[in-house]
Amino acid sequence: MRTKVAIIGAGPAGLFLAHLLARAGIDAVVLERRTRDYVEGRVRAGVLEQGTVALMAELGLDARLRAEGLVHTGTNLAYDGEVFRVDMAALTGGSAVTVYGQQEVMRDLFDAAEPRGVRIVFEAEDVRPEDFGGSSPSVSYVAGGVAQRLSCDFIAACDGFHGVGRAAMPADVLKVYERVYPFGWLGILADVPPVNHELIYANHERGFALASMRSESRSRYYVQVGLDERIDDWPDDRFWDEIATRLGPEAAAGLVRGPSFEKSIAPLRSFVAEPMRVGRLFLAGDAAHIVPPTGAKGMNLAVSDVAMLADALRRHYGDRDDSGLDGYSARALARVWKAERFSWWFTGLTHRFPDMDPFARRMQVAELAYIRGSQAAQTVIAENYVGLPLT
Ligand code: FAS
Ligand code: PHB
């Protein structure tokens, strides 16, 4: 089989890229090792930056998003029993974010795939990018027990943090930067109304907490937990007591408890692999970078990467201009590092680190108190949270 662009992975990066290429009339094939149900069933991101919303609209995939997404013009910070709101729209000339779960985004992308000629091979096994150092790359894989080879012009590794694309890059070319945090996030989904109509990020001496949602009747909550903690350590009652404590009396005043139907623990790390291109192999999304979810950047970075890559491929095929492909890695990394910085900083501001001494704790509280009273400091949060422009 032959195509122009072989895409490994049908997560947000792979599917947004596939749709962008389909719209540009550039043939592509997506090789996904799991089933659609598995990919769509993963509970992950919850907040779309303005750029991601705009891309869904540009692709004509935003009908449900417009109908069901929750537009948030502000977000809230809680500390020492206080809560204050950052009016993001006022501070960014009207920008906002939209709460719309990654599961819903994936459903919209998958539903529109076949009608738009987006070809996806699910349950592709043993996927291997090959010969991407030359002008005739290919991807070998096994489908239905039969060995296949997909010849192509380019390979886009959109295969996530544990994918094969980055692993196939020469070790002497790849440089990685990493920070593994000494804690994780325990998250639940429960069909109860959210405690607040916007998100609340809470810094408490017992640890971080986040009050989010998926709709006006479905809540998403997180508490910071130690790396040695397990889901079984956290029955619902303990979770609800802890989220109430960490949000504080004012923020938790309207907390509605109920049975969780999803409970998971995610580790936190900051990670960047450079470069995001070797020969005809390009990395995009979690395959190249990971951020702690504090800044709600993960999925949104995947989207901005593939928006840049699709633009570069359009110029290659349409104008025989390779400047976009040659500049992709530097351009994508420039935005990635700014999101890495914001996510790392926001995690440092709101989480309890095991080695934190009383002075460090007071510095956190002092910085939150300063932000509370500073339009300049709140503008920094607002412009990063709604999403920095694609440069
Ligand atoms: P993904 O990992 O989403 O997709 C990669 C795809 O490639 C997967 O479908 C995988 O099956 C496939 N694949 C992997 N190896 C393959 C192979 N060898 N062959 C074929 N296919 C292969 N982000 C936020 O903004 N907010 C959050 O709250 C948040 N929570 C998260 C919680 C967890 C547990 C995790 C893991 C991530 C979370 N993220 C969050 C980040 C997440 O949303 C990612 O940023 C986003 O899914 C990135 O999309 P992709 O780059 O497409 O990678
Ligand atoms: C979520 O709703 O899952 C969510 C929201 C904001 C974050 C992280 C996760 O920063």
XYZ file of C-alpha atoms and ligand atoms in Angstrom:
454
model
C 0.000 0.000 0.000
C 1.216 3.556 -0.634
C 0.253 6.956 0.741
C 1.792 10.413 1.009
C 1.790 10.667 4.821
C 1.808 7.672 7.183
C 0.429 8.734 10.580
C 1.198 6.516 13.575
C -1.447 6.935 16.286
C -5.126 7.930 16.253
C -5.144 10.171 19.308
C -5.794 13.915 19.074
C -2.508 14.583 17.234
C -2.978 11.839 14.672
C -6.627 12.479 13.971
C -6.427 16.254 13.767
C -3.504 15.825 11.351
C -5.427 13.276 9.290
C -8.420 15.620 9.011
C -6.236 18.604 8.105
C -4.497 16.586 5.380
C -7.787 15.188 4.073
C -9.132 18.718 3.755
C -5.985 19.700 1.825
C -6.389 16.697 -0.484
C -3.175 15.095 0.781
C -3.499 11.331 1.045
C -2.721 9.843 4.451
C -3.256 6.607 6.376
C -3.503 6.378 10.175
C -2.126 3.252 11.870
C -3.567 2.808 15.376
C -2.694 -0.119 17.578
C -5.881 -0.024 19.650
C -9.586 -0.052 18.807
C -11.669 3.077 18.351
C -13.579 2.282 21.538
C -10.359 2.081 23.530
C -9.003 5.396 22.218
C -12.330 7.150 22.654
C -12.770 5.665 26.126
C -9.638 7.202 27.624
C -10.571 9.917 30.126
C -7.971 12.651 29.665
C -8.032 16.339 28.847
C -10.930 18.574 29.687
C -10.083 22.117 28.538
C -9.742 23.372 24.953
C -7.693 26.480 24.250
C -9.169 29.054 21.898
C -6.894 27.817 19.088
C -8.173 24.261 19.404
C -11.781 25.469 19.348
C -11.005 27.556 16.263
C -9.466 24.553 14.489
C -12.511 22.393 15.242
C -14.632 25.166 13.693
C -12.276 25.519 10.700
C -12.653 21.783 10.093
C -16.442 22.007 10.442
C -16.315 19.629 13.407
C -17.625 21.996 16.079
C -21.393 21.428 16.028
C -21.488 19.412 19.275
C -18.725 21.543 20.749
C -20.837 24.682 20.225
C -23.925 22.945 21.562
C -22.397 21.151 24.563
C -19.079 22.842 25.339
C -18.941 25.154 28.351
C -17.280 28.485 27.523
C -15.294 29.780 30.496
C -14.200 33.409 30.550
C -12.482 32.981 33.900
C -10.811 30.504 36.214
C -10.353 30.493 39.997
C -7.521 30.049 42.466
C -8.096 28.992 46.082
C -5.624 29.139 48.953
C -5.803 29.433 52.746
C -9.601 29.291 52.614
C -9.752 32.200 50.122
C -10.917 32.049 46.481
C -10.298 34.614 43.762
C -11.207 34.730 40.089
C -8.933 35.497 37.170
C -11.096 37.221 34.584
C -9.344 35.829 31.513
C -11.628 37.458 28.961
C -11.157 40.926 30.475
C -7.384 40.454 30.594
C -6.936 39.034 27.092
C -9.289 41.130 25.006
C -12.121 38.592 25.109
C -10.371 35.209 24.877
C -11.784 32.201 26.711
C -11.410 28.434 27.019
C -14.045 25.775 26.428
C -14.610 22.781 28.695
C -15.237 19.806 26.398
C -13.669 16.463 27.235
C -11.024 14.804 25.075
C -13.396 11.857 24.755
C -15.916 14.148 23.019
C -13.221 15.583 20.745
C -12.174 12.074 19.737
C -15.799 11.092 19.064
C -16.227 14.093 16.757
C -12.969 13.311 14.932
C -13.786 9.600 14.543
C -17.400 10.182 13.488
C -16.266 12.485 10.677
C -13.357 10.303 9.549
C -15.002 7.885 7.119
C -17.298 10.474 5.466
C -14.212 12.614 4.815
C -12.048 9.827 3.495
C -9.770 9.650 6.547
C -8.344 6.125 6.461
C -7.627 4.521 9.837
C -6.263 1.012 10.369
C -7.229 -0.012 13.910
C -5.501 -2.778 15.828
C -2.356 -2.338 13.742
C 0.328 -4.358 15.481
C 4.106 -4.192 15.480
C 4.169 -0.801 13.742
C 7.714 0.146 12.716
C 8.858 3.341 10.953
C 11.630 2.467 8.487
C 14.096 4.180 6.085
C 13.024 7.658 7.163
C 16.623 8.865 6.738
C 16.269 8.549 2.963
C 13.676 9.618 0.391
C 11.618 6.402 0.491
C 10.405 5.840 4.029
C 7.830 3.213 4.929
C 6.008 1.812 7.911
C 5.708 -1.921 8.432
C 2.904 -3.358 10.564
C 0.706 -6.415 11.048
C -3.039 -6.271 10.504
C -5.240 -9.278 11.003
C -2.154 -11.417 11.359
C -0.863 -10.370 7.900
C 2.399 -8.425 7.538
C 1.936 -5.144 5.654
C 4.142 -2.337 4.411
C 2.917 1.219 3.905
C 5.232 3.134 1.557
C 5.037 6.893 1.987
C 6.744 10.257 1.528
C 6.628 11.219 5.215
C 5.936 9.598 8.600
C 4.147 11.524 11.368
C 4.719 9.843 14.736
C 1.624 10.894 16.687
C 1.942 7.834 18.901
C 2.158 9.345 22.350
C 4.748 9.166 25.110
C 5.270 5.413 24.814
C 5.170 5.295 21.019
C 7.660 3.865 18.518
C 8.400 7.035 16.571
C 10.663 8.772 19.064
C 12.183 5.407 19.977
C 13.213 4.927 16.333
C 15.181 8.164 16.214
C 18.971 7.798 16.415
C 20.058 8.123 20.061
C 22.922 10.435 19.084
C 20.467 12.856 17.505
C 17.801 12.908 20.201
C 18.157 15.114 23.281
C 15.566 14.839 26.056
C 14.751 17.164 28.932
C 12.704 15.779 31.806
C 11.340 16.550 35.262
C 9.392 13.793 37.036
C 7.226 15.195 39.832
C 7.127 13.440 43.239
C 3.337 13.103 43.143
C 0.415 12.223 40.857
C -3.213 13.236 40.331
C -6.068 11.052 41.499
C -9.075 11.948 39.356
C -12.746 10.975 39.549
C -15.795 11.427 37.379
C -19.172 11.614 39.108
C -22.634 12.502 37.819
C -23.169 15.345 40.260
C -23.366 19.079 39.467
C -19.992 20.854 39.653
C -19.207 22.821 42.799
C -18.668 25.958 40.700
C -19.576 27.012 37.149
C -15.845 27.538 36.433
C -12.707 25.618 37.403
C -11.086 26.047 40.816
C -7.363 25.324 41.262
C -6.613 24.945 44.981
C -3.316 25.173 46.837
C -3.700 23.619 50.278
C -1.097 22.591 52.834
C -2.336 19.005 52.406
C -1.838 19.232 48.653
C -3.297 20.402 45.346
C -6.916 19.944 44.293
C -8.821 20.826 41.121
C -12.570 21.185 40.688
C -13.466 20.754 37.025
C -16.355 19.325 35.076
C -17.517 17.715 31.819
C -21.022 19.260 31.799
C -23.453 20.982 34.165
C -24.349 17.571 35.565
C -21.005 15.753 35.427
C -18.077 16.732 37.646
C -14.379 16.015 37.283
C -12.286 16.381 40.441
C -8.611 15.767 41.147
C -6.481 15.611 44.288
C -2.703 15.425 44.403
C -1.570 12.061 45.817
C 1.789 10.495 46.671
C 3.471 8.189 44.173
C 2.967 5.270 46.567
C -0.814 5.722 46.753
C -3.260 3.411 45.016
C -6.871 3.807 43.918
C -7.918 1.292 46.582
C -6.556 3.712 49.213
C -9.206 6.219 48.138
C -12.813 5.136 48.656
C -15.302 7.816 47.568
C -15.962 9.079 51.112
C -12.279 9.759 51.676
C -12.017 11.477 48.311
C -15.005 13.765 48.959
C -13.756 14.683 52.433
C -10.321 15.527 51.015
C -11.561 17.608 48.082
C -13.794 19.565 50.494
C -10.865 20.228 52.822
C -8.461 21.290 50.078
C -10.950 23.531 48.251
C -11.699 25.285 51.537
C -15.059 26.264 53.097
C -15.922 29.042 50.635
C -15.095 27.115 47.444
C -16.580 23.842 48.751
C -19.765 25.438 50.071
C -21.892 23.992 47.260
C -20.096 20.646 46.939
C -22.462 17.848 45.899
C -21.190 14.345 46.646
C -22.091 11.182 44.777
C -20.700 7.855 43.564
C -17.704 8.048 41.249
C -17.910 5.974 38.065
C -14.317 6.570 37.003
C -11.285 6.781 39.255
C -7.664 6.861 38.037
C -4.205 8.051 39.056
C -1.938 9.796 36.527
C 1.753 10.525 37.106
C 3.055 14.029 36.379
C 6.088 14.842 34.323
C 7.560 17.583 32.164
C 9.294 16.157 29.114
C 10.606 17.469 25.811
C 12.437 15.554 23.063
C 14.460 17.552 20.547
C 14.454 17.714 17.585
C 10.879 16.916 16.504
C 12.107 15.799 13.104
C 14.730 13.411 11.748
C 14.805 13.051 7.963
C 11.272 12.249 6.861
C 10.050 11.315 10.347
C 8.195 14.015 12.291
C 7.072 13.870 15.947
C 3.883 15.568 17.139
C 2.018 15.697 20.451
C 2.883 13.521 23.410
C 5.364 11.635 21.214
C 7.574 14.715 21.576
C 6.512 16.365 24.825
C 4.574 15.921 28.049
C 3.337 18.591 30.442
C 1.832 18.233 33.923
C -1.957 18.647 33.380
C -2.043 21.670 35.714
C -2.005 24.116 32.827
C -4.438 22.092 30.660
C -1.917 22.178 27.800
C -1.327 18.530 26.805
C -3.940 17.957 24.163
C -3.828 21.584 23.034
C -0.089 21.336 22.320
C -0.734 18.201 20.248
C -3.208 20.220 18.193
C -0.871 23.164 17.646
C 1.948 20.818 16.591
C -0.141 19.200 13.866
C -1.580 22.510 12.717
C 2.018 23.580 12.015
C 2.923 20.217 10.449
C -0.135 20.178 8.209
C 0.670 23.715 7.026
C 4.225 22.620 6.206
C 3.011 19.569 4.280
C 0.492 21.692 2.360
C 3.342 23.993 1.276
C 5.496 21.028 0.310
C 2.888 19.430 -1.918
C 1.183 22.617 -3.073
C 4.097 24.990 -3.620
C 7.079 22.617 -3.607
C 8.263 24.783 -0.718
C 10.060 22.831 2.050
C 10.705 25.785 4.335
C 7.796 24.746 6.569
C 9.076 21.185 6.921
C 12.615 22.400 7.525
C 11.378 24.888 10.126
C 8.776 22.658 11.787
C 10.838 21.415 14.711
C 12.128 24.846 15.747
C 8.710 26.461 15.296
C 6.832 23.783 17.242
C 9.434 23.646 20.016
C 9.309 27.427 20.496
C 5.644 27.123 21.476
C 6.114 23.830 23.334
C 8.744 25.313 25.657
C 6.487 28.255 26.540
C 3.718 25.816 27.479
C 6.235 23.679 29.393
C 7.287 26.743 31.358
C 3.710 27.753 32.231
C 2.718 24.189 33.211
C 5.852 23.737 35.331
C 5.405 27.132 37.008
C 1.680 26.624 37.685
C 2.417 23.157 39.148
C 5.096 24.651 41.400
C 2.699 27.346 42.580
C -0.175 25.034 43.484
C 1.251 21.687 44.624
C 2.806 20.536 47.895
C 6.301 19.182 47.333
C 7.543 16.580 49.853
C 10.777 18.491 50.476
C 8.988 21.826 50.898
C 10.175 23.669 54.003
C 8.107 26.362 55.821
C 9.847 29.133 53.889
C 8.975 27.559 50.524
C 5.384 27.170 51.652
C 5.232 30.845 52.647
C 6.665 31.792 49.253
C 3.786 29.921 47.559
C 1.196 31.705 49.688
C 2.919 35.060 49.163
C 2.928 34.551 45.389
C -0.765 33.638 45.405
C -1.553 36.704 47.516
C 0.463 38.865 45.105
C -1.338 37.390 42.070
C -4.658 38.023 43.786
C -3.900 41.751 43.875
C -1.999 42.160 40.601
C -3.606 42.664 37.207
C -0.201 42.166 35.609
C 0.301 38.811 37.340
C -3.223 37.681 36.494
C -2.679 38.680 32.862
C 0.290 36.315 32.698
C -1.947 33.469 33.870
C -4.800 34.471 31.570
C -2.817 34.748 28.336
C -1.061 31.431 28.921
C -4.197 29.585 30.001
C -6.351 30.632 27.010
C -3.455 29.668 24.729
C -0.528 31.572 23.270
C -0.811 32.399 19.564
C 0.637 30.087 16.917
C 3.747 31.922 15.775
P -2.142 10.067 22.726
O -1.287 9.378 23.674
O -3.429 10.676 23.065
O -2.372 9.219 21.384
C -1.366 8.382 20.866
C -2.051 7.254 20.109
O -1.037 6.458 19.499
C -2.845 6.339 21.036
O -4.132 6.138 20.518
C -2.035 5.047 21.043
O -2.848 3.876 21.146
C -1.344 5.087 19.695
N -0.085 4.345 19.664
C 0.895 4.330 20.595
N 1.887 3.511 20.217
C 1.532 2.999 18.996
C 2.139 2.102 18.095
N 3.313 1.551 18.357
N 1.486 1.799 16.944
C 0.283 2.360 16.657
N -0.352 3.224 17.488
C 0.279 3.530 18.638
N -4.022 16.783 28.900
C -4.740 17.854 29.274
O -4.693 18.884 28.596
N -5.511 17.812 30.434
C -5.592 16.672 31.197
O -6.288 16.649 32.206
C -4.879 15.530 30.817
N -4.963 14.363 31.545
C -4.246 13.264 31.135
C -4.302 12.034 31.839
C -3.557 10.923 31.437
C -3.651 9.618 32.196
C -2.713 11.022 30.309
C -1.870 9.836 29.865
C -2.652 12.217 29.599
C -3.418 13.341 29.997
N -3.391 14.548 29.292
C -4.097 15.638 29.655
C -2.579 14.694 28.155
C -3.317 14.082 26.996
O -4.556 14.689 26.830
C -2.383 14.194 25.834
O -1.748 15.460 25.797
C -3.040 13.952 24.505
O -3.745 12.751 24.566
C -1.935 13.943 23.467
O -2.453 13.472 22.289
P -1.530 12.610 21.325
O -0.241 13.310 21.135
O -2.375 12.291 20.162
O -1.146 11.293 22.127
C -10.031 18.280 33.377
O -11.195 18.756 33.407
O -9.788 17.076 33.174
C -8.869 19.219 33.567
C -9.086 20.580 33.538
C -8.016 21.449 33.714
C -6.754 20.937 33.940
C -6.532 19.555 33.953
C -7.603 18.693 33.777
O -5.702 21.774 34.137
